[in-house]
PDB file of C-alpha atoms in Angstrom:
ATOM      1  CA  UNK I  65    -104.876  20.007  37.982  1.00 48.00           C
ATOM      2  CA  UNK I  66    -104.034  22.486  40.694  1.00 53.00           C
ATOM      3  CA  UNK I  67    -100.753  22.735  42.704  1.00 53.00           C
ATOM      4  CA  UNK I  68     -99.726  19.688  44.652  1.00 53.00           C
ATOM      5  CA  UNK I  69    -100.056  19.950  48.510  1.00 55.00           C
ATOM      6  CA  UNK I  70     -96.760  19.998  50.289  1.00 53.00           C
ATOM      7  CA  UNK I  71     -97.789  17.230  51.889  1.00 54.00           C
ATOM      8  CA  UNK I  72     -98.404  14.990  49.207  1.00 55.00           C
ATOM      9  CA  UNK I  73     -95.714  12.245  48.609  1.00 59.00           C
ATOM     10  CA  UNK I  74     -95.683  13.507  44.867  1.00 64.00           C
ATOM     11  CA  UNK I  75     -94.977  17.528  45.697  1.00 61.00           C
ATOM     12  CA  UNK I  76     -91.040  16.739  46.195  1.00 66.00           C
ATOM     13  CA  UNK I  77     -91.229  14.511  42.053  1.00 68.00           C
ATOM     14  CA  UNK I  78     -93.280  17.202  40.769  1.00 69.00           C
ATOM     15  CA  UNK I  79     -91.280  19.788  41.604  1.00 69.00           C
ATOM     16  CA  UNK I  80     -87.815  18.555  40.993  1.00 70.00           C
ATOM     17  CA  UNK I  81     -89.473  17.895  37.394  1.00 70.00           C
ATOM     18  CA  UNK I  82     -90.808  21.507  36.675  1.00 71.00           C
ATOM     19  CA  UNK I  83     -87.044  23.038  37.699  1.00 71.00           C
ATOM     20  CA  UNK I  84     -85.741  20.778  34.996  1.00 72.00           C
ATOM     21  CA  UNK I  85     -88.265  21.816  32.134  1.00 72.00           C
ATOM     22  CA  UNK I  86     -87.434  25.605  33.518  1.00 75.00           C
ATOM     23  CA  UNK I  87     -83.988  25.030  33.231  1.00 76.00           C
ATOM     24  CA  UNK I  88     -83.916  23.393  30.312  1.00 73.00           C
ATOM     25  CA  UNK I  89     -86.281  26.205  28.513  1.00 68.00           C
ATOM     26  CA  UNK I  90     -84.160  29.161  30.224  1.00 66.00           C
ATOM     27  CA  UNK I  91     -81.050  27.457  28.290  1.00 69.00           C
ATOM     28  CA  UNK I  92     -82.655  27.049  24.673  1.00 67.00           C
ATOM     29  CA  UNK I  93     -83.226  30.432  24.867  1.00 68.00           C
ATOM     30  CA  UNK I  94     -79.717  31.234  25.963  1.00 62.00           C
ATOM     31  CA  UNK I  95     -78.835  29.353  23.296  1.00 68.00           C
ATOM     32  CA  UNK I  96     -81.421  30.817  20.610  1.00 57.00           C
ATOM     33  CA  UNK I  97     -80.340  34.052  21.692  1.00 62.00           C
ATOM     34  CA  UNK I  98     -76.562  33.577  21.320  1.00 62.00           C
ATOM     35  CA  UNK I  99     -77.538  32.016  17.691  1.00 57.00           C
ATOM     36  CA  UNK I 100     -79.255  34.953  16.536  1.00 56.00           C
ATOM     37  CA  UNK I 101     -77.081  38.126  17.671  1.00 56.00           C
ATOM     38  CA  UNK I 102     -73.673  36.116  16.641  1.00 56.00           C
ATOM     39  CA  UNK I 103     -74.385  33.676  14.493  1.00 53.00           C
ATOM     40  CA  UNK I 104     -72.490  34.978  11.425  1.00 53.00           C
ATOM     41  CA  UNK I 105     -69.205  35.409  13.221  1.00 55.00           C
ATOM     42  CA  UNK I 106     -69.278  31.877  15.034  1.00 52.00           C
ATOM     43  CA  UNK I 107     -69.969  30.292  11.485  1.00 54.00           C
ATOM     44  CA  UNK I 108     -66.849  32.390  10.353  1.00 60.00           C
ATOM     45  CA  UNK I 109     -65.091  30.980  13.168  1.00 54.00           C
ATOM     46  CA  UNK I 110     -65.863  27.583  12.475  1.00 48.00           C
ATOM     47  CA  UNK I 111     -65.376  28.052   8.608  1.00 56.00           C
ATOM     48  CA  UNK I 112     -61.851  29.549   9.376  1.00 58.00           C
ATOM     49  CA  UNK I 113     -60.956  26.634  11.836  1.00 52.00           C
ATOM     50  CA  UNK I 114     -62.022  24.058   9.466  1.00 52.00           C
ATOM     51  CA  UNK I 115     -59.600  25.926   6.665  1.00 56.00           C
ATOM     52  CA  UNK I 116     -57.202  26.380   8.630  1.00 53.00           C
ATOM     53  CA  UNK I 117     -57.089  22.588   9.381  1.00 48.00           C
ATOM     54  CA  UNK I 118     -57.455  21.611   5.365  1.00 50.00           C
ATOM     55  CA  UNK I 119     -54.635  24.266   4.503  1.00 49.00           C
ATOM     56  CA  UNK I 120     -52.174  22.762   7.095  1.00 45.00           C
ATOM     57  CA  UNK I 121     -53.386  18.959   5.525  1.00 47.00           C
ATOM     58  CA  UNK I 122     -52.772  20.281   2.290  1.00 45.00           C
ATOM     59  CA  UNK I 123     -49.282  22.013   2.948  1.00 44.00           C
ATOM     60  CA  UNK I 124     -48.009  18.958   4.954  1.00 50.00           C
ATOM     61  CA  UNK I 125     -49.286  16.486   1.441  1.00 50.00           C
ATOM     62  CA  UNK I 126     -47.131  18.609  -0.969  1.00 51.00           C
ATOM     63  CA  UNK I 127     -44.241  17.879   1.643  1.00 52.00           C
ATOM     64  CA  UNK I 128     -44.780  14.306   2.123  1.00 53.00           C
ATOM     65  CA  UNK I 129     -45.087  14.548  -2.350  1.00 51.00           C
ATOM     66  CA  UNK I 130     -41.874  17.015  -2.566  1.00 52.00           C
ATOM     67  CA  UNK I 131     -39.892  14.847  -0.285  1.00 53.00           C
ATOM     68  CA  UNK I 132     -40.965  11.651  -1.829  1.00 55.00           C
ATOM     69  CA  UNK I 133     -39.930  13.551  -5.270  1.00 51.00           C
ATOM     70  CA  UNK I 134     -36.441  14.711  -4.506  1.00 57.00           C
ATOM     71  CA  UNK I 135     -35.909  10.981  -2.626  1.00 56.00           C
ATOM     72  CA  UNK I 136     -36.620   9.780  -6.490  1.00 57.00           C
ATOM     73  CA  UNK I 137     -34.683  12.414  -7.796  1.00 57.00           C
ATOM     74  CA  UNK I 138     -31.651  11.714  -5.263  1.00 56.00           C
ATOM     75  CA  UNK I 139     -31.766   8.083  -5.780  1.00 55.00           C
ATOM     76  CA  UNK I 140     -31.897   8.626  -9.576  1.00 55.00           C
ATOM     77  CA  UNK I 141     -28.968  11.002  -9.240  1.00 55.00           C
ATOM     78  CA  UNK I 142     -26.790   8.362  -7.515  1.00 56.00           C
ATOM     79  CA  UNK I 143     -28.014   5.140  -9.176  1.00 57.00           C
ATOM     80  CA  UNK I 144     -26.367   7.318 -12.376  1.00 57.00           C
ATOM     81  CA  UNK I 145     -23.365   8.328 -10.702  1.00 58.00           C
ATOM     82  CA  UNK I 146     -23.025   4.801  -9.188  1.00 65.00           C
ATOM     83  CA  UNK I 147     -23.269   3.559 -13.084  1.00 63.00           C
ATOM     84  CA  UNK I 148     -19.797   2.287 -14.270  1.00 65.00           C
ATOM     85  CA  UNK I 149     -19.170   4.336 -17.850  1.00 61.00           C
ATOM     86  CA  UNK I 150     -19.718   2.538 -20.770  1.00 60.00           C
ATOM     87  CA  UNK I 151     -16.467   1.014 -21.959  1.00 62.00           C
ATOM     88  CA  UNK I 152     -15.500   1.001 -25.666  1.00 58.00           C
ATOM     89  CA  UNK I 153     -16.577  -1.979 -27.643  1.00 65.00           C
ATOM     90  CA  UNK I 154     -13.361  -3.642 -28.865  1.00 70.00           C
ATOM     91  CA  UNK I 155     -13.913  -4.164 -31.844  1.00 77.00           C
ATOM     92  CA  UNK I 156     -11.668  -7.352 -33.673  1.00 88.00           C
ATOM     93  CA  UNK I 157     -10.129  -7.369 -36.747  1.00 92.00           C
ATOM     94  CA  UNK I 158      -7.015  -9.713 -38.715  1.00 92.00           C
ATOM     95  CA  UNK I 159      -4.764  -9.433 -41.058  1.00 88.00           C
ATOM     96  CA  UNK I 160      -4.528 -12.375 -44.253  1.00 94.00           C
ATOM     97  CA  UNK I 161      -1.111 -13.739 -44.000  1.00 94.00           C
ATOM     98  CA  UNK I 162       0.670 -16.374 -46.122  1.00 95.00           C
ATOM     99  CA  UNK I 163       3.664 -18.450 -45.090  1.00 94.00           C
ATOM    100  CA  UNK I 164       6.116 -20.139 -47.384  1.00 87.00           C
ATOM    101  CA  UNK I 165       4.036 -19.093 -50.590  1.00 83.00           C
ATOM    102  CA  UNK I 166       1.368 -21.949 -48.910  1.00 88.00           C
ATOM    103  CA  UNK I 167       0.771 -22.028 -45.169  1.00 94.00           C
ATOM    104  CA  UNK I 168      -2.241 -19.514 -44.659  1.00 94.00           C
ATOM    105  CA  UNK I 169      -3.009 -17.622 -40.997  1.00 96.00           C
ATOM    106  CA  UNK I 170      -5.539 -15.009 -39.523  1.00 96.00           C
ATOM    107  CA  UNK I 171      -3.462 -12.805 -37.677  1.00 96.00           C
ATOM    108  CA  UNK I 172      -5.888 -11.315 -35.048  1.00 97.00           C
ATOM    109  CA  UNK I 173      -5.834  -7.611 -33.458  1.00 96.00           C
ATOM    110  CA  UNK I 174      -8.158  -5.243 -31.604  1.00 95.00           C
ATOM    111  CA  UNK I 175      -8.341  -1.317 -31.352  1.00 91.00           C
ATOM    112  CA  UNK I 176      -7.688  -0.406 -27.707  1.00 86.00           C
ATOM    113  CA  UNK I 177      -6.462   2.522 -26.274  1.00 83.00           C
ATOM    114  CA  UNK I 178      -6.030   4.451 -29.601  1.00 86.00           C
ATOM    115  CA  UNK I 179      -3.766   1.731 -30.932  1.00 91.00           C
ATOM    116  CA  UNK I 180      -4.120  -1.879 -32.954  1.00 95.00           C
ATOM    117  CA  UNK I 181      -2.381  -4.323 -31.167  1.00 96.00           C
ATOM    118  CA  UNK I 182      -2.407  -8.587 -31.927  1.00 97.00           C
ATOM    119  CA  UNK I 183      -4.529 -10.358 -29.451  1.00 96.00           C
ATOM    120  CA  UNK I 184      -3.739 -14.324 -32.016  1.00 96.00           C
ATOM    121  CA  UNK I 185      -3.599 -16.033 -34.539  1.00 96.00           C
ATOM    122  CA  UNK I 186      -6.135 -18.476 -36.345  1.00 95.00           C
ATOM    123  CA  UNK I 187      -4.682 -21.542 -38.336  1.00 95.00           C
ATOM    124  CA  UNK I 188      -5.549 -25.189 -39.358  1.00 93.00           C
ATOM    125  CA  UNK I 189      -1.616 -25.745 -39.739  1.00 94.00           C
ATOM    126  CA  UNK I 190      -0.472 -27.361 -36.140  1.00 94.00           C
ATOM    127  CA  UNK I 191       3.103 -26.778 -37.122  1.00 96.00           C
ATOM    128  CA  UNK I 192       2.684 -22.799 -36.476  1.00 97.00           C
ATOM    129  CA  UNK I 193       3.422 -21.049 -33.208  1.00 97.00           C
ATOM    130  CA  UNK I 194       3.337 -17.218 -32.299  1.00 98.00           C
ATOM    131  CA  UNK I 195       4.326 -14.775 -29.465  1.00 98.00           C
ATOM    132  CA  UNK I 196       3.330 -11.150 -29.360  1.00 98.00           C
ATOM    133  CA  UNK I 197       5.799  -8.696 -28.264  1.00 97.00           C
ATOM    134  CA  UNK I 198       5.364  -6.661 -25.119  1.00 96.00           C
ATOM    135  CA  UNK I 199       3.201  -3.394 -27.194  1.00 95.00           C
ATOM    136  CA  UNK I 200       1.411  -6.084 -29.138  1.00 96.00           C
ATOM    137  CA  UNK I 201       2.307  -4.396 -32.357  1.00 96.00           C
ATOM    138  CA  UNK I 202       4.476  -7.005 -33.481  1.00 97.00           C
ATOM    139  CA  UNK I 203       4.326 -11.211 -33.492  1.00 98.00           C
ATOM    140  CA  UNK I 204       6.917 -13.436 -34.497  1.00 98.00           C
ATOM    141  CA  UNK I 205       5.441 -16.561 -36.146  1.00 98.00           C
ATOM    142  CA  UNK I 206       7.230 -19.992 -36.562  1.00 98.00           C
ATOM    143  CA  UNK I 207       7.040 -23.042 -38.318  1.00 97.00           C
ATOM    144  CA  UNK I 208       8.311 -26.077 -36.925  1.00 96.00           C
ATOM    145  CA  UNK I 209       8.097 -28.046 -40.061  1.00 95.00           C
ATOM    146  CA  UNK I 210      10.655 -25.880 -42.362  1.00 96.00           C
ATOM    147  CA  UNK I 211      12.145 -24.370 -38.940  1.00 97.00           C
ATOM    148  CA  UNK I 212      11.434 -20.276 -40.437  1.00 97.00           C
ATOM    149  CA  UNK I 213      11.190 -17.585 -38.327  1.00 98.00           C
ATOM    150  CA  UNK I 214       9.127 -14.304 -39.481  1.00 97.00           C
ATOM    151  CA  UNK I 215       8.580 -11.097 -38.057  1.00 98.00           C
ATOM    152  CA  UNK I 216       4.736  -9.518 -38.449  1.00 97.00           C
ATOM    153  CA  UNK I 217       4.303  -5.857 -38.076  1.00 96.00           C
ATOM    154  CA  UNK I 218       0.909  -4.531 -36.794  1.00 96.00           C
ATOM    155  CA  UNK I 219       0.964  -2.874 -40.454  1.00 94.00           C
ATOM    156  CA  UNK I 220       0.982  -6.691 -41.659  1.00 94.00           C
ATOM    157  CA  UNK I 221       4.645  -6.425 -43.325  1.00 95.00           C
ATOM    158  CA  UNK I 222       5.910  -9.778 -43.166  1.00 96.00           C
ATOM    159  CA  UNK I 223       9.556 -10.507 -43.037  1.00 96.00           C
ATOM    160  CA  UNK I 224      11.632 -13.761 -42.939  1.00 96.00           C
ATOM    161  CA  UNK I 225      14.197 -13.507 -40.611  1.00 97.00           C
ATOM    162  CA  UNK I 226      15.339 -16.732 -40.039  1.00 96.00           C
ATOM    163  CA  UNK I 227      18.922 -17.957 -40.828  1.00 96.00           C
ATOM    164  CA  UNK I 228      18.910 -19.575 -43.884  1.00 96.00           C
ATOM    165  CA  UNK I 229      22.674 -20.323 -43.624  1.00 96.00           C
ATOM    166  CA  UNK I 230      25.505 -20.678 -40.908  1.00 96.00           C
ATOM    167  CA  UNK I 231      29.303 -19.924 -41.943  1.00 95.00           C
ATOM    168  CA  UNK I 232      31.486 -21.972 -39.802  1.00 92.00           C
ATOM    169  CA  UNK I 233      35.193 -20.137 -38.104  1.00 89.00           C
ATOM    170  CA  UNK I 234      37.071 -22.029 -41.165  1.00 91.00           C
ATOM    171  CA  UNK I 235      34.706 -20.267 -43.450  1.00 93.00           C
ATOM    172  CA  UNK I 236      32.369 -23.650 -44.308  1.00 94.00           C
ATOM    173  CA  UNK I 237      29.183 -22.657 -44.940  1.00 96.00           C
ATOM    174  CA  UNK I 238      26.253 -24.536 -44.432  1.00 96.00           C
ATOM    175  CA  UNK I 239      22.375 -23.940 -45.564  1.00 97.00           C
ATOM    176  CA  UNK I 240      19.383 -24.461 -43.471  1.00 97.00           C
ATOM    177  CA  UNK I 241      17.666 -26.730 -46.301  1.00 95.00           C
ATOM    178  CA  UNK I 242      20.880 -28.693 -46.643  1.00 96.00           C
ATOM    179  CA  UNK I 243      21.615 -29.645 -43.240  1.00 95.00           C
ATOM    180  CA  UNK I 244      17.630 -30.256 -42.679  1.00 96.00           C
ATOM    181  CA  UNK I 245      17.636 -32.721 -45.205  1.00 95.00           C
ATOM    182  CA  UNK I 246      20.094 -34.757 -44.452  1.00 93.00           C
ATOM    183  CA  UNK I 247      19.636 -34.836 -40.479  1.00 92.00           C
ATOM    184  CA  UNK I 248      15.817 -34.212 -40.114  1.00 89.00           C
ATOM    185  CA  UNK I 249      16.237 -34.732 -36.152  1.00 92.00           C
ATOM    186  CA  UNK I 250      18.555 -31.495 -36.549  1.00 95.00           C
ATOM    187  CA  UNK I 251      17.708 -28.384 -34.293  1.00 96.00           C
ATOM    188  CA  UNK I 252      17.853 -25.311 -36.796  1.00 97.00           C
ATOM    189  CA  UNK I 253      15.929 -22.647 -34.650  1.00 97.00           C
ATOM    190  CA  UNK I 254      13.108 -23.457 -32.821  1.00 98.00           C
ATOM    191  CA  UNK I 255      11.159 -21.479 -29.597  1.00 98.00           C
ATOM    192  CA  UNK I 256      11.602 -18.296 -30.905  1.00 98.00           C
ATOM    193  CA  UNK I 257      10.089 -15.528 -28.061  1.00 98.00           C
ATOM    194  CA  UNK I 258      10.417 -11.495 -27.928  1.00 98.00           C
ATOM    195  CA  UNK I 259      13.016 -10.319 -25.412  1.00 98.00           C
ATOM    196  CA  UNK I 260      11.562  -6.510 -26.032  1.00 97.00           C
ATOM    197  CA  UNK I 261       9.630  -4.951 -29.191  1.00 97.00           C
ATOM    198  CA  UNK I 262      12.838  -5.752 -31.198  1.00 96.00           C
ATOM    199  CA  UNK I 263      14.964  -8.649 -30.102  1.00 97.00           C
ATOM    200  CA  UNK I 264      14.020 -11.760 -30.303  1.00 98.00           C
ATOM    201  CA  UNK I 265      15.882 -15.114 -28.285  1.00 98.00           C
ATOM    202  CA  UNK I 266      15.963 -18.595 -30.319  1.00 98.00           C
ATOM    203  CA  UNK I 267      17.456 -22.234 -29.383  1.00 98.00           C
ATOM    204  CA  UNK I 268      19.656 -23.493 -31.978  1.00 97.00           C
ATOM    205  CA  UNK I 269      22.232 -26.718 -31.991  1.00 96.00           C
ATOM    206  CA  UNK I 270      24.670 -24.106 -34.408  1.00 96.00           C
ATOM    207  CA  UNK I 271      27.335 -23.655 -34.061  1.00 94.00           C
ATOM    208  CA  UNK I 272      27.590 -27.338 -34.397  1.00 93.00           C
ATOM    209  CA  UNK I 273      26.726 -29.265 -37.708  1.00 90.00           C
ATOM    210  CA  UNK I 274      27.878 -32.701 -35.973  1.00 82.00           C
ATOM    211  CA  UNK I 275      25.271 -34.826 -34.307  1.00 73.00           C
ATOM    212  CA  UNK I 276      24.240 -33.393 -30.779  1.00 79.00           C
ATOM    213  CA  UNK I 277      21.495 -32.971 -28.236  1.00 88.00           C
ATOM    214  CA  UNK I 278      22.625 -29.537 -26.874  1.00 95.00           C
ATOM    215  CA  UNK I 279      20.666 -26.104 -27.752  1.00 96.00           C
ATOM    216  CA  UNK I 280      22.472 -22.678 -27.567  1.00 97.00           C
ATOM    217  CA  UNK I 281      20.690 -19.262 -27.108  1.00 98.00           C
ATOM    218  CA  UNK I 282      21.030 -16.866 -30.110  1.00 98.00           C
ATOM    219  CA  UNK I 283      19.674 -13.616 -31.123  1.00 98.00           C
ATOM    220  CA  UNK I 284      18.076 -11.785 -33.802  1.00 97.00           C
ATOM    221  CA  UNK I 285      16.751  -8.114 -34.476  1.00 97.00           C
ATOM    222  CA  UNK I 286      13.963  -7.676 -36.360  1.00 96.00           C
ATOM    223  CA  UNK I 287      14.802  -4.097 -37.861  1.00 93.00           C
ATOM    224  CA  UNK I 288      18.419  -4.890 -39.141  1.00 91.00           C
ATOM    225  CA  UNK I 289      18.546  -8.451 -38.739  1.00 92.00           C
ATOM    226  CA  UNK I 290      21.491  -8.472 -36.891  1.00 94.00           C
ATOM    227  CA  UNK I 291      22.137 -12.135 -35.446  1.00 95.00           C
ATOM    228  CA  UNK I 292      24.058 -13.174 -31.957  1.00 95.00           C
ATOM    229  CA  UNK I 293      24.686 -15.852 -30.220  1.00 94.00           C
ATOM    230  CA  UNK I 294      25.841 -17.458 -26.213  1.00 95.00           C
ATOM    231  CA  UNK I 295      27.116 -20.525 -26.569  1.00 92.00           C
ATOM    232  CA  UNK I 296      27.878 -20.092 -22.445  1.00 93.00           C
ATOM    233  CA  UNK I 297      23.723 -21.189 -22.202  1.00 96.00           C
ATOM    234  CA  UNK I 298      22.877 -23.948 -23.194  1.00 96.00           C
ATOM    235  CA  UNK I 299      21.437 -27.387 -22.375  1.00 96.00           C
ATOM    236  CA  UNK I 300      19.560 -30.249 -24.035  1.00 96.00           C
ATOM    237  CA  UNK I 301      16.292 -29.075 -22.388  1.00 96.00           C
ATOM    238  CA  UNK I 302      16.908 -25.695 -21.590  1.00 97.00           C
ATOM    239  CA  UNK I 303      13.191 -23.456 -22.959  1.00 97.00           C
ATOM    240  CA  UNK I 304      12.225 -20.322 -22.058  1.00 98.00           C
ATOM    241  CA  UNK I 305       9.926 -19.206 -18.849  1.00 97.00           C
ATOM    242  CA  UNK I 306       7.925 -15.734 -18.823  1.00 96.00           C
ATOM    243  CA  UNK I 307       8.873 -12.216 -19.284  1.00 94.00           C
ATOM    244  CA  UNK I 308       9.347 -10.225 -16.312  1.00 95.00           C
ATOM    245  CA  UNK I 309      11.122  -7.063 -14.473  1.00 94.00           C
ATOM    246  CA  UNK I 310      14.277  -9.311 -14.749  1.00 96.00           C
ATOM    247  CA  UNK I 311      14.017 -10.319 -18.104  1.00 96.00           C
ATOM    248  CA  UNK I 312      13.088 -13.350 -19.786  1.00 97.00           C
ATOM    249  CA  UNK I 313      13.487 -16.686 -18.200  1.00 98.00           C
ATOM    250  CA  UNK I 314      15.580 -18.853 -19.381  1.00 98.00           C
ATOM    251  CA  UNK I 315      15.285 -22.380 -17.375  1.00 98.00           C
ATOM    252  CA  UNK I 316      18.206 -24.687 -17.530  1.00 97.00           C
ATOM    253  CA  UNK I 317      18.803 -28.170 -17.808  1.00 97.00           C
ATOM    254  CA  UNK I 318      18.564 -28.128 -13.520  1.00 96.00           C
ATOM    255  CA  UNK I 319      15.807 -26.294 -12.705  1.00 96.00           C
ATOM    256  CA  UNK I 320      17.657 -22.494 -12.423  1.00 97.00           C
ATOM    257  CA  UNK I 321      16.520 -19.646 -13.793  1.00 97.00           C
ATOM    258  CA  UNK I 322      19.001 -16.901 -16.328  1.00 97.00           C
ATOM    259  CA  UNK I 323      17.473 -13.584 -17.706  1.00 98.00           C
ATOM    260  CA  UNK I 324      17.829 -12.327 -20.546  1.00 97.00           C
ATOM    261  CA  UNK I 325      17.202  -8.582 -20.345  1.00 97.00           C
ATOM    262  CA  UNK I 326      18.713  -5.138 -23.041  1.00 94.00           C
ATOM    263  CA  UNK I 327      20.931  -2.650 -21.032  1.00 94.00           C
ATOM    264  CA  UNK I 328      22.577   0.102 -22.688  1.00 91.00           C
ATOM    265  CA  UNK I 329      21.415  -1.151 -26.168  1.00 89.00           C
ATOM    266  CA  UNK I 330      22.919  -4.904 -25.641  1.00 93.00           C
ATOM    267  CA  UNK I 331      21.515  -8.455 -25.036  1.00 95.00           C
ATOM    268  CA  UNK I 332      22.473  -9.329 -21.320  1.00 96.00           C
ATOM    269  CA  UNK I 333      22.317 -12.505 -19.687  1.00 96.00           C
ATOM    270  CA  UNK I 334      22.568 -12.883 -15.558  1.00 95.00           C
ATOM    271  CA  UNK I 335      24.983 -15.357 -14.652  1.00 88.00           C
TER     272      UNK I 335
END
């Protein structure tokens, strides 16, 4: 088929259409041509590109990893230091003691701070009662039944140190099992409680033998067994209150409160 006539209606179609095919066959070869003389170095170039993209993926990973790691590593670090440090296991142990050849206690104590010191005791016998000095390395036990006082060291030496008799001013004098078994209402010693390590305070109705209902503060030492007494405090419910920077409370017969406290080596007693 020959050239179209300019005058035919399909001249203007047919020639729009052969300008595209020419175009388009003018550009492959552009294209073919480009391909072959630098085809190498554009595959280089797109080789590098795409490593260059995987390297900078790969560098930013191990940072994401590394920072993810020393988060751990941080969080470890403080949850550690954050830790409270073990404590020592207290461990507890006791001491066998026998009272009055018969009466049989546990006397309990724990290791702490380098040192045994008494925590209790552990009896069946309701009649005994203890009170730990302020070191807890030494307990004075009683026993309400015979009215004896002893002194336990943390060593476990045991030591009576009650009264066993009273000698009056006109030289009279009178023993503990005596006077307890012929007046067993009678107030011998009883509440004994640490003033310090060494002194301990005690209600007694001595110095009176005769029938009464009043209780006097005395005194005892438990390294020479020195014994003292106030008969200026007193009352017939006075009892002891809690050690503090004062002293030891003593609560009277209306409510107010005395301390008992050592200066210069000697029992005081506020007014």
């Amino acid at each position: 088929m020959g050239k179209p006539s300019i005058f035919s209606r399909e001249y203007e179609r047919r020639m729009k259409k052969r300008k595209l095919k020419m175009i388009l066959f003018v550009s492959f070869l552009v294209i073919v041509g480009i391909f072959y003389f630098t085809g190498s170095s554009f595959k280089n170039i797109v080789k590098s590109k795409i490593n260059s993209y995987k390297s900078f993926k790969f560098f930013n990973s191990n940072n994401e990893a590394e920072k993810n790691i020393n988060s751990e590593n941080e969080t470890t670090t403080n949850d550690e230091s954050n830790k409270p440090a073990p404590q020592e296991k207290i461990e507890e142990k006791f001491y066998d003691v026998t009272l009055n050849n018969e009466i049989k206690i546990k006397a309990v104590y724990e290791h702490i701070d380098g040192m045994n010191k008494f925590k209790y005791i552990n009896t069946d016998n309701q009649a005994i009662t203890f009170n730990i000095n302020p070191s807890g390395t030494g307990m004075v036990l009683y026993d309400s039944k015979s009215q004896s006082i002893w002194f336990l060291d943390i060593n476990g030496k045991l030591e009576d140190v009650s009264a066993l008799s009273y000698t009056s001013s006109n030289s009279k004098t009178y023993k503990r099992e005596t006077i307890l078994a012929k007046r067993a209402d009678y107030i011998w010693c009883t509440s004994p409680k640490f003033i310090d390590d060494e002194n301990i305070a005690y209600f007694s109705q001595l110095p009176y033998i005769r029938k009464t209902n009043k209780k006097y503060l005395w005194f005892v030492n438990v390294k020479n067994k020195d014994r003292d007494r106030n008969i200026n405090v007193g009352g017939e419910n006075i009892k002891f209150g809690n050690n503090t920077d004062k002293g030891l409370e003593v609560i009277m017969d209306d409510g107010s409160i005395r301390f008992i406290s050592i200066q210069n080596g000697s029992i005081a007693v506020s007014k």
